mmCIF file of C-alpha atoms in Angstrom:
data_model
loop_
_atom_site.group_PDB
_atom_site.id
_atom_site.type_symbol
_atom_site.label_atom_id
_atom_site.label_comp_id
_atom_site.label_asym_id
_atom_site.label_seq_id
_atom_site.Cartn_x
_atom_site.Cartn_y
_atom_site.Cartn_z
ATOM 1 C CA UNK A 1409 0.092 0.071 -0.020
ATOM 2 C CA UNK A 1410 2.871 2.501 0.779
ATOM 3 C CA UNK A 1411 4.523 1.376 -2.174
ATOM 4 C CA UNK A 1412 1.432 2.210 -4.321
ATOM 5 C CA UNK A 1413 1.173 5.610 -2.575
ATOM 6 C CA UNK A 1414 4.825 6.409 -3.080
ATOM 7 C CA UNK A 1415 4.478 5.732 -6.640
ATOM 8 C CA UNK A 1416 1.021 7.943 -7.124
ATOM 9 C CA UNK A 1417 3.333 10.840 -5.568
ATOM 10 C CA UNK A 1418 6.282 10.407 -7.625
ATOM 11 C CA UNK A 1419 3.842 10.300 -10.834
ATOM 12 C CA UNK A 1420 2.097 13.383 -9.710
ATOM 13 C CA UNK A 1421 5.469 15.130 -8.967
ATOM 14 C CA UNK A 1422 6.657 14.214 -12.523
ATOM 15 C CA UNK A 1423 3.567 15.305 -14.285
ATOM 16 C CA UNK A 1424 3.623 18.694 -12.431
ATOM 17 C CA UNK A 1425 7.098 19.044 -13.460
ATOM 18 C CA UNK A 1426 6.755 17.911 -17.069
ATOM 19 C CA UNK A 1427 5.833 20.496 -19.737
ATOM 20 C CA UNK A 1428 2.521 21.225 -20.986
ATOM 21 C CA UNK A 1429 1.751 19.091 -23.999
ATOM 22 C CA UNK A 1430 2.528 21.194 -27.341
ATOM 23 C CA UNK A 1431 4.695 23.435 -25.556
ATOM 24 C CA UNK A 1432 7.666 22.602 -27.439
ATOM 25 C CA UNK A 1433 9.076 25.900 -28.275
ATOM 26 C CA UNK A 1434 12.376 26.633 -30.134
ATOM 27 C CA UNK A 1435 15.169 28.368 -27.938
ATOM 28 C CA UNK A 1436 16.060 31.734 -29.327
ATOM 29 C CA UNK A 1437 19.388 30.770 -30.555
ATOM 30 C CA UNK A 1438 17.713 28.677 -33.098
ATOM 31 C CA UNK A 1439 16.941 31.570 -34.805
ATOM 32 C CA UNK A 1440 20.664 33.292 -34.886
ATOM 33 C CA UNK A 1441 21.628 33.965 -38.304
ATOM 34 C CA UNK A 1442 21.471 35.859 -41.516
ATOM 35 C CA UNK A 1443 18.404 34.964 -43.812
ATOM 36 C CA UNK A 1444 17.465 36.730 -47.081
ATOM 37 C CA UNK A 1445 14.623 36.174 -49.404
ATOM 38 C CA UNK A 1446 11.481 37.757 -51.175
ATOM 39 C CA UNK A 1447 7.988 38.900 -49.857
ATOM 40 C CA UNK A 1448 5.006 39.882 -51.288
ATOM 41 C CA UNK A 1449 2.756 42.510 -50.024
ATOM 42 C CA UNK A 1450 -0.966 41.839 -49.941
ATOM 43 C CA UNK A 1451 -2.529 45.285 -49.856
ATOM 44 C CA UNK A 1452 -4.844 47.269 -52.594
ATOM 45 C CA UNK A 1453 -2.237 50.297 -52.416
ATOM 46 C CA UNK A 1454 0.772 47.863 -53.201
ATOM 47 C CA UNK A 1455 -1.286 46.281 -56.084
ATOM 48 C CA UNK A 1456 -2.242 49.673 -57.662
ATOM 49 C CA UNK A 1457 1.099 51.169 -57.207
ATOM 50 C CA UNK A 1458 2.871 47.722 -58.576
ATOM 51 C CA UNK A 1459 4.819 47.663 -55.191
ATOM 52 C CA UNK A 1460 4.325 44.180 -54.149
ATOM 53 C CA UNK A 1461 7.645 42.882 -54.146
ATOM 54 C CA UNK A 1462 10.101 43.061 -51.340
ATOM 55 C CA UNK A 1463 13.810 42.139 -51.094
ATOM 56 C CA UNK A 1464 13.921 40.984 -47.151
ATOM 57 C CA UNK A 1465 17.121 40.592 -45.304
ATOM 58 C CA UNK A 1466 17.258 39.818 -41.399
ATOM 59 C CA UNK A 1467 20.130 39.096 -39.131
ATOM 60 C CA UNK A 1468 19.173 37.863 -35.451
ATOM 61 C CA UNK A 1469 22.214 37.556 -33.092
ATOM 62 C CA UNK A 1470 22.645 37.569 -29.399
ATOM 63 C CA UNK A 1471 22.964 40.427 -27.440
ATOM 64 C CA UNK A 1472 23.720 40.819 -23.839
ATOM 65 C CA UNK A 1473 21.360 38.443 -21.982
ATOM 66 C CA UNK A 1474 18.920 38.780 -25.130
ATOM 67 C CA UNK A 1475 19.188 39.294 -28.372
ATOM 68 C CA UNK A 1476 19.161 41.757 -31.359
ATOM 69 C CA UNK A 1477 17.094 41.485 -34.852
ATOM 70 C CA UNK A 1478 18.298 43.940 -37.778
ATOM 71 C CA UNK A 1479 16.343 44.021 -40.897
ATOM 72 C CA UNK A 1480 16.182 45.537 -44.016
ATOM 73 C CA UNK A 1481 13.490 45.857 -46.622
ATOM 74 C CA UNK A 1482 13.560 47.135 -50.175
ATOM 75 C CA UNK A 1483 10.559 47.851 -52.057
ATOM 76 C CA UNK A 1484 10.802 47.194 -55.833
ATOM 77 C CA UNK A 1485 8.396 48.718 -58.509
ATOM 78 C CA UNK A 1486 7.466 45.843 -60.624
ATOM 79 C CA UNK A 1487 10.166 43.662 -58.686
ATOM 80 C CA UNK A 1488 13.071 45.829 -60.344
ATOM 81 C CA UNK A 1489 13.254 49.206 -59.969
ATOM 82 C CA UNK A 1490 14.533 50.053 -55.842
ATOM 83 C CA UNK A 1491 11.705 52.820 -54.505
ATOM 84 C CA UNK A 1492 12.294 52.601 -51.037
ATOM 85 C CA UNK A 1493 14.375 50.859 -48.603
ATOM 86 C CA UNK A 1494 13.880 50.585 -44.705
ATOM 87 C CA UNK A 1495 16.393 49.557 -42.250
ATOM 88 C CA UNK A 1496 15.693 48.719 -38.520
ATOM 89 C CA UNK A 1497 17.577 47.237 -35.527
ATOM 90 C CA UNK A 1498 15.804 46.433 -31.941
ATOM 91 C CA UNK A 1499 17.582 44.943 -29.354
ATOM 92 C CA UNK A 1500 15.423 42.661 -26.527
ATOM 93 C CA UNK A 1501 16.299 41.615 -22.923
ATOM 94 C CA UNK A 1502 14.349 38.660 -21.002
ATOM 95 C CA UNK A 1503 11.105 39.659 -18.726
ATOM 96 C CA UNK A 1504 9.718 37.758 -16.005
ATOM 97 C CA UNK A 1505 7.907 35.837 -18.491
ATOM 98 C CA UNK A 1506 9.834 33.292 -20.238
ATOM 99 C CA UNK A 1507 9.026 33.189 -23.601
ATOM 100 C CA UNK A 1508 8.721 37.071 -23.675
ATOM 101 C CA UNK A 1509 11.483 39.817 -24.535
ATOM 102 C CA UNK A 1510 11.024 43.526 -24.189
ATOM 103 C CA UNK A 1511 13.095 46.445 -26.134
ATOM 104 C CA UNK A 1512 15.740 47.964 -24.815
ATOM 105 C CA UNK A 1513 15.153 51.178 -26.745
ATOM 106 C CA UNK A 1514 11.602 50.935 -27.827
ATOM 107 C CA UNK A 1515 10.005 51.374 -23.952
ATOM 108 C CA UNK A 1516 7.272 54.080 -24.750
ATOM 109 C CA UNK A 1517 4.537 53.572 -27.276
ATOM 110 C CA UNK A 1518 3.622 57.487 -27.542
ATOM 111 C CA UNK A 1519 6.899 58.300 -28.794
ATOM 112 C CA UNK A 1520 9.060 58.215 -32.101
ATOM 113 C CA UNK A 1521 10.303 54.890 -31.408
ATOM 114 C CA UNK A 1522 7.343 53.541 -29.794
ATOM 115 C CA UNK A 1523 7.026 50.341 -27.736
ATOM 116 C CA UNK A 1524 8.633 47.025 -28.703
ATOM 117 C CA UNK A 1525 8.245 43.459 -27.474
ATOM 118 C CA UNK A 1526 8.961 39.888 -28.572
ATOM 119 C CA UNK A 1527 7.568 36.457 -28.148
ATOM 120 C CA UNK A 1528 8.732 33.039 -28.853
ATOM 121 C CA UNK A 1529 6.011 30.442 -29.592
ATOM 122 C CA UNK A 1530 6.874 26.897 -30.754
ATOM 123 C CA UNK A 1531 8.826 27.629 -33.977
ATOM 124 C CA UNK A 1532 7.925 31.632 -34.322
ATOM 125 C CA UNK A 1533 9.712 34.435 -33.157
ATOM 126 C CA UNK A 1534 7.276 37.664 -33.102
ATOM 127 C CA UNK A 1535 8.457 41.092 -32.801
ATOM 128 C CA UNK A 1536 5.759 43.712 -32.097
ATOM 129 C CA UNK A 1537 6.271 47.604 -32.294
ATOM 130 C CA UNK A 1538 3.439 49.828 -31.112
ATOM 131 C CA UNK A 1539 3.729 53.321 -32.298
ATOM 132 C CA UNK A 1540 1.452 56.040 -31.019
ATOM 133 C CA UNK A 1541 1.543 59.439 -32.930
ATOM 134 C CA UNK A 1542 2.302 61.957 -30.181
ATOM 135 C CA UNK A 1543 0.408 64.644 -32.304
ATOM 136 C CA UNK A 1544 -2.854 62.649 -33.082
ATOM 137 C CA UNK A 1545 -2.665 59.898 -30.504
ATOM 138 C CA UNK A 1546 -3.908 57.216 -33.258
ATOM 139 C CA UNK A 1547 -1.897 54.118 -33.168
ATOM 140 C CA UNK A 1548 0.074 51.444 -35.540
ATOM 141 C CA UNK A 1549 0.974 48.203 -34.267
ATOM 142 C CA UNK A 1550 3.194 46.208 -36.448
ATOM 143 C CA UNK A 1551 4.040 42.441 -36.076
ATOM 144 C CA UNK A 1552 6.897 40.566 -37.683
ATOM 145 C CA UNK A 1553 6.148 36.947 -37.268
ATOM 146 C CA UNK A 1554 9.230 34.999 -38.318
ATOM 147 C CA UNK A 1555 8.864 31.079 -38.436
ATOM 148 C CA UNK A 1556 11.512 28.638 -38.513
ATOM 149 C CA UNK A 1557 10.617 25.890 -41.403
ATOM 150 C CA UNK A 1558 13.566 23.423 -40.624
ATOM 151 C CA UNK A 1559 16.947 25.004 -39.574
ATOM 152 C CA UNK A 1560 17.562 26.841 -42.738
ATOM 153 C CA UNK A 1561 14.549 28.331 -43.904
ATOM 154 C CA UNK A 1562 12.195 31.222 -42.410
ATOM 155 C CA UNK A 1563 8.860 32.440 -42.924
ATOM 156 C CA UNK A 1564 7.735 35.950 -42.414
ATOM 157 C CA UNK A 1565 4.440 37.046 -41.681
ATOM 158 C CA UNK A 1566 4.002 41.052 -41.288
ATOM 159 C CA UNK A 1567 1.107 42.597 -40.332
ATOM 160 C CA UNK A 1568 0.319 46.745 -40.072
ATOM 161 C CA UNK A 1569 -3.069 47.275 -37.893
ATOM 162 C CA UNK A 1570 -3.836 50.983 -38.204
ATOM 163 C CA UNK A 1571 -6.533 52.367 -35.710
ATOM 164 C CA UNK A 1572 -8.061 48.798 -35.356
ATOM 165 C CA UNK A 1573 -7.994 48.103 -39.062
ATOM 166 C CA UNK A 1574 -5.148 45.484 -40.535
ATOM 167 C CA UNK A 1575 -3.862 47.649 -43.468
ATOM 168 C CA UNK A 1576 -0.754 45.605 -44.726
ATOM 169 C CA UNK A 1577 0.192 42.039 -45.116
ATOM 170 C CA UNK A 1578 3.742 40.976 -46.295
ATOM 171 C CA UNK A 1579 4.567 37.305 -46.456
ATOM 172 C CA UNK A 1580 7.579 35.911 -47.620
ATOM 173 C CA UNK A 1581 10.219 33.342 -47.270
ATOM 174 C CA UNK A 1582 13.889 33.443 -46.576
ATOM 175 C CA UNK A 1583 16.886 31.332 -46.475
ATOM 176 C CA UNK A 1584 19.735 31.155 -44.309
ATOM 177 C CA UNK A 1585 23.167 32.642 -45.725
ATOM 178 C CA UNK A 1586 26.270 30.582 -44.719
ATOM 179 C CA UNK B 951 -21.873 95.469 -65.347
ATOM 180 C CA UNK B 952 -22.029 96.031 -61.571
ATOM 181 C CA UNK B 953 -24.289 92.844 -61.145
ATOM 182 C CA UNK B 954 -21.524 90.609 -63.041
ATOM 183 C CA UNK B 955 -18.780 91.573 -60.704
ATOM 184 C CA UNK B 956 -20.907 91.382 -57.400
ATOM 185 C CA UNK B 957 -21.985 87.686 -58.373
ATOM 186 C CA UNK B 958 -18.609 86.178 -57.326
ATOM 187 C CA UNK B 959 -18.294 88.101 -54.441
ATOM 188 C CA UNK B 960 -21.712 87.013 -53.148
ATOM 189 C CA UNK B 961 -20.870 83.641 -54.157
ATOM 190 C CA UNK B 962 -18.187 83.853 -51.738
ATOM 191 C CA UNK B 963 -20.340 85.370 -49.405
ATOM 192 C CA UNK B 964 -22.802 82.352 -49.261
ATOM 193 C CA UNK B 965 -19.882 79.841 -49.144
ATOM 194 C CA UNK B 966 -18.721 81.315 -45.882
ATOM 195 C CA UNK B 967 -21.967 80.804 -44.394
ATOM 196 C CA UNK B 968 -22.333 77.440 -46.044
ATOM 197 C CA UNK B 969 -18.764 76.227 -45.583
ATOM 198 C CA UNK B 970 -18.443 74.286 -42.579
ATOM 199 C CA UNK B 971 -16.046 75.469 -39.987
ATOM 200 C CA UNK B 972 -12.806 73.752 -39.178
ATOM 201 C CA UNK B 973 -14.128 71.262 -36.369
ATOM 202 C CA UNK B 974 -12.514 72.239 -32.803
ATOM 203 C CA UNK B 975 -11.369 69.621 -30.243
ATOM 204 C CA UNK B 976 -13.871 69.927 -27.335
ATOM 205 C CA UNK B 977 -12.466 70.594 -23.837
ATOM 206 C CA UNK B 978 -11.826 67.567 -21.521
ATOM 207 C CA UNK B 979 -14.221 69.299 -19.167
ATOM 208 C CA UNK B 980 -16.994 68.866 -21.132
ATOM 209 C CA UNK B 981 -16.672 64.711 -20.825
ATOM 210 C CA UNK B 982 -17.298 65.606 -16.856
ATOM 211 C CA UNK B 983 -20.100 63.685 -15.552
ATOM 212 C CA UNK B 984 -21.941 60.763 -14.826
ATOM 213 C CA UNK B 985 -23.476 58.382 -17.971
ATOM 214 C CA UNK B 986 -25.649 55.535 -17.721
ATOM 215 C CA UNK B 987 -26.960 53.441 -20.965
ATOM 216 C CA UNK B 988 -26.644 50.319 -22.363
ATOM 217 C CA UNK B 989 -24.924 48.711 -25.456
ATOM 218 C CA UNK B 990 -24.964 45.760 -27.575
ATOM 219 C CA UNK B 991 -21.982 43.452 -28.533
ATOM 220 C CA UNK B 992 -21.223 42.299 -31.437
ATOM 221 C CA UNK B 993 -18.405 39.383 -32.015
ATOM 222 C CA UNK B 994 -17.737 36.289 -33.826
ATOM 223 C CA UNK B 995 -19.264 34.364 -30.807
ATOM 224 C CA UNK B 996 -22.645 36.781 -30.929
ATOM 225 C CA UNK B 997 -23.332 35.105 -34.231
ATOM 226 C CA UNK B 998 -23.784 31.540 -32.301
ATOM 227 C CA UNK B 999 -24.678 32.961 -28.886
ATOM 228 C CA UNK B 1000 -26.849 35.704 -29.842
ATOM 229 C CA UNK B 1001 -25.851 39.409 -29.573
ATOM 230 C CA UNK B 1002 -25.340 40.173 -26.066
ATOM 231 C CA UNK B 1003 -26.792 43.419 -23.765
ATOM 232 C CA UNK B 1004 -25.239 45.229 -21.536
ATOM 233 C CA UNK B 1005 -25.455 48.023 -19.200
ATOM 234 C CA UNK B 1006 -23.042 50.817 -18.783
ATOM 235 C CA UNK B 1007 -22.148 53.521 -16.371
ATOM 236 C CA UNK B 1008 -19.235 55.875 -16.957
ATOM 237 C CA UNK B 1009 -18.068 58.500 -14.623
ATOM 238 C CA UNK B 1010 -15.410 61.069 -15.882
ATOM 239 C CA UNK B 1011 -13.985 63.397 -13.047
ATOM 240 C CA UNK B 1012 -11.281 65.778 -12.670
ATOM 241 C CA UNK B 1013 -8.401 64.145 -10.857
ATOM 242 C CA UNK B 1014 -5.102 66.009 -9.943
ATOM 243 C CA UNK B 1015 -4.135 68.225 -13.188
ATOM 244 C CA UNK B 1016 -5.927 65.482 -15.568
ATOM 245 C CA UNK B 1017 -8.841 63.409 -14.934
ATOM 246 C CA UNK B 1018 -10.391 60.033 -13.948
ATOM 247 C CA UNK B 1019 -12.414 57.794 -16.155
ATOM 248 C CA UNK B 1020 -14.288 54.983 -14.271
ATOM 249 C CA UNK B 1021 -16.858 52.523 -15.612
ATOM 250 C CA UNK B 1022 -18.859 49.548 -14.826
ATOM 251 C CA UNK B 1023 -20.317 47.451 -17.329
ATOM 252 C CA UNK B 1024 -23.083 44.655 -16.209
ATOM 253 C CA UNK B 1025 -23.283 41.815 -18.654
ATOM 254 C CA UNK B 1026 -26.211 39.250 -19.136
ATOM 255 C CA UNK B 1027 -25.402 36.466 -21.306
ATOM 256 C CA UNK B 1028 -26.783 33.098 -20.760
ATOM 257 C CA UNK B 1029 -29.157 31.562 -18.097
ATOM 258 C CA UNK B 1030 -32.911 32.345 -18.644
ATOM 259 C CA UNK B 1031 -34.689 35.248 -19.175
ATOM 260 C CA UNK B 1032 -36.333 35.181 -15.501
ATOM 261 C CA UNK B 1033 -32.422 34.214 -13.932
ATOM 262 C CA UNK B 1034 -30.020 35.557 -16.126
ATOM 263 C CA UNK B 1035 -26.277 34.933 -15.756
ATOM 264 C CA UNK B 1036 -25.091 38.567 -14.705
ATOM 265 C CA UNK B 1037 -21.223 39.551 -14.748
ATOM 266 C CA UNK B 1038 -20.534 42.883 -13.090
ATOM 267 C CA UNK B 1039 -17.048 44.727 -13.905
ATOM 268 C CA UNK B 1040 -15.608 47.831 -12.774
ATOM 269 C CA UNK B 1041 -12.349 49.484 -14.019
ATOM 270 C CA UNK B 1042 -11.173 53.172 -13.551
ATOM 271 C CA UNK B 1043 -7.856 54.701 -15.231
ATOM 272 C CA UNK B 1044 -6.414 58.300 -13.906
ATOM 273 C CA UNK B 1045 -4.899 60.394 -16.845
ATOM 274 C CA UNK B 1046 -2.275 63.463 -16.411
ATOM 275 C CA UNK B 1047 -2.099 66.152 -19.478
ATOM 276 C CA UNK B 1048 0.852 65.723 -21.790
ATOM 277 C CA UNK B 1049 2.827 68.696 -23.545
ATOM 278 C CA UNK B 1050 -0.013 67.851 -26.446
ATOM 279 C CA UNK B 1051 -3.129 69.170 -25.269
ATOM 280 C CA UNK B 1052 -5.108 66.554 -27.105
ATOM 281 C CA UNK B 1053 -3.256 63.671 -25.560
ATOM 282 C CA UNK B 1054 -2.996 62.236 -22.080
ATOM 283 C CA UNK B 1055 -1.117 59.537 -20.715
ATOM 284 C CA UNK B 1056 -2.109 57.009 -17.591
ATOM 285 C CA UNK B 1057 -0.630 57.632 -14.170
ATOM 286 C CA UNK B 1058 -1.959 54.364 -12.899
ATOM 287 C CA UNK B 1059 -1.693 51.941 -15.941
ATOM 288 C CA UNK B 1060 2.224 52.515 -17.283
ATOM 289 C CA UNK B 1061 3.454 48.886 -17.890
ATOM 290 C CA UNK B 1062 2.045 46.822 -20.847
ATOM 291 C CA UNK B 1063 3.603 43.996 -19.352
ATOM 292 C CA UNK B 1064 1.579 44.323 -16.288
ATOM 293 C CA UNK B 1065 -2.093 42.997 -15.625
ATOM 294 C CA UNK B 1066 -3.238 46.629 -15.675
ATOM 295 C CA UNK B 1067 -1.402 47.348 -18.671
ATOM 296 C CA UNK B 1068 -0.651 50.545 -20.434
ATOM 297 C CA UNK B 1069 -3.095 53.323 -21.219
ATOM 298 C CA UNK B 1070 -3.328 56.389 -22.857
ATOM 299 C CA UNK B 1071 -5.918 58.419 -24.444
ATOM 300 C CA UNK B 1072 -6.747 61.167 -27.118
ATOM 301 C CA UNK B 1073 -9.244 63.675 -27.694
ATOM 302 C CA UNK B 1074 -10.398 64.482 -31.036
ATOM 303 C CA UNK B 1075 -13.265 66.768 -31.524
ATOM 304 C CA UNK B 1076 -16.009 65.671 -29.589
ATOM 305 C CA UNK B 1077 -14.688 61.954 -29.084
ATOM 306 C CA UNK B 1078 -12.152 61.022 -25.979
ATOM 307 C CA UNK B 1079 -10.615 57.404 -27.065
ATOM 308 C CA UNK B 1080 -8.918 55.380 -24.125
ATOM 309 C CA UNK B 1081 -6.832 52.683 -25.140
ATOM 310 C CA UNK B 1082 -5.365 49.991 -23.120
ATOM 311 C CA UNK B 1083 -2.634 47.480 -24.262
ATOM 312 C CA UNK B 1084 -2.290 44.594 -22.151
ATOM 313 C CA UNK B 1085 0.571 41.980 -23.072
ATOM 314 C CA UNK B 1086 -0.020 38.477 -21.381
ATOM 315 C CA UNK B 1087 2.757 36.306 -19.799
ATOM 316 C CA UNK B 1088 2.760 34.129 -23.156
ATOM 317 C CA UNK B 1089 3.304 37.523 -25.211
ATOM 318 C CA UNK B 1090 -0.044 37.833 -26.724
ATOM 319 C CA UNK B 1091 -1.569 41.575 -26.991
ATOM 320 C CA UNK B 1092 -5.015 42.661 -26.038
ATOM 321 C CA UNK B 1093 -5.538 46.324 -27.254
ATOM 322 C CA UNK B 1094 -8.762 47.853 -26.202
ATOM 323 C CA UNK B 1095 -10.170 51.380 -26.947
ATOM 324 C CA UNK B 1096 -13.394 53.374 -25.977
ATOM 325 C CA UNK B 1097 -14.410 55.940 -27.736
ATOM 326 C CA UNK B 1098 -16.671 58.043 -26.312
ATOM 327 C CA UNK B 1099 -18.266 60.674 -28.086
ATOM 328 C CA UNK B 1100 -20.234 63.365 -26.362
ATOM 329 C CA UNK B 1101 -23.607 64.914 -27.726
ATOM 330 C CA UNK B 1102 -26.342 67.314 -26.618
ATOM 331 C CA UNK B 1103 -28.204 64.814 -24.519
ATOM 332 C CA UNK B 1104 -25.074 62.407 -23.531
ATOM 333 C CA UNK B 1105 -22.479 60.117 -24.978
ATOM 334 C CA UNK B 1106 -22.210 57.146 -27.527
ATOM 335 C CA UNK B 1107 -19.763 54.805 -26.731
ATOM 336 C CA UNK B 1108 -17.593 52.438 -29.255
ATOM 337 C CA UNK B 1109 -15.655 49.908 -27.676
ATOM 338 C CA UNK B 1110 -13.270 47.641 -29.760
ATOM 339 C CA UNK B 1111 -10.910 44.784 -28.741
ATOM 340 C CA UNK B 1112 -8.165 43.480 -30.884
ATOM 341 C CA UNK B 1113 -6.530 40.391 -29.652
ATOM 342 C CA UNK B 1114 -3.692 38.387 -31.220
ATOM 343 C CA UNK B 1115 -4.619 36.297 -33.905
ATOM 344 C CA UNK B 1116 -7.564 38.334 -34.959
ATOM 345 C CA UNK B 1117 -10.257 37.948 -32.680
ATOM 346 C CA UNK B 1118 -12.229 41.174 -32.205
ATOM 347 C CA UNK B 1119 -15.257 42.652 -30.442
ATOM 348 C CA UNK B 1120 -17.101 45.468 -30.556
ATOM 349 C CA UNK B 1121 -19.905 46.848 -28.360
ATOM 350 C CA UNK B 1122 -22.092 50.076 -29.528
ATOM 351 C CA UNK B 1123 -24.041 51.932 -26.694
ATOM 352 C CA UNK B 1124 -25.654 55.042 -26.068
ATOM 353 C CA UNK B 1125 -25.776 56.982 -22.853
ATOM 354 C CA UNK B 1126 -27.502 59.720 -20.741
ATOM 355 C CA UNK B 1127 -25.953 62.055 -18.641
ATOM 356 C CA UNK B 1128 -27.453 61.947 -15.352
ATOM 357 C CA UNK B 1129 -25.425 64.037 -13.326
ATOM 358 C CA UNK B 1130 -22.598 66.751 -13.526
#
């Protein structure tokens, strides 16, 4: 009887300690690297202006206790002529939540830099940026979901919500550069 | 000839009366008061479970050099007509002025990673919009916006909640001013 009780207690303790089913999150270092590829914007404006194609370039690297994400997006008219180039870099540090990181520089939404945070779920690292226009008070919420599809392929899904309405969605695939 | 020359001036004069004046922002003081009313929620769930009615109370008062918004929502959803299931939720947020007269920062909700989240408010014409951003321990966001528009008789409310993954909810309500 005592042996059964000991076994049940041990089983309960092991169940409590075990991670939840499906909680198989990749470690952040799995995302470290340089990825390059092509994206396509799915918006009415992009279609009308023939600006659907984008060159995507992202570098994710260790930075102190956290990590940094630096990316370049080049918009090409008709997939050829470069009409816009945007670069951004954000550095994140861990928070009390194991899978949530906060930006070191983007710390207040009602500012030019906005408020940034990142989450790690399954195979996806998502970077969020909330920017509230200091003059009008209107907001934009950007999310960059980067999903690893195997060790060397990464899928990007970018969404921009403006005042409650999704405005731009860009999806693309990138390959790890060696 | 004189009649012909006068016509453009008359036209301009007429336009000055017809042309709408640039909308001015109301003072935050115009929102102070106690409002009561009801609203109808609309979400993906509403299609399956019916549109839900809710009672709404809002009080907006001066607080320090800013203001405080306190609101109570009484939600009746489920149960039976004789014995509906009732949920009551009260929230409040205090705001301080910023360097922009149309924008206010919360004094008590300043961290989006906390349970209370981070809040800010904006004033445009007759509408005071309060935004609340909460980031869950899993990193998922919940962004709520309460747009309160004052009118001669009271207030119109448009509430919108956007959650990570696209789930959203909207509530439209009408409230009457019952006290200053």
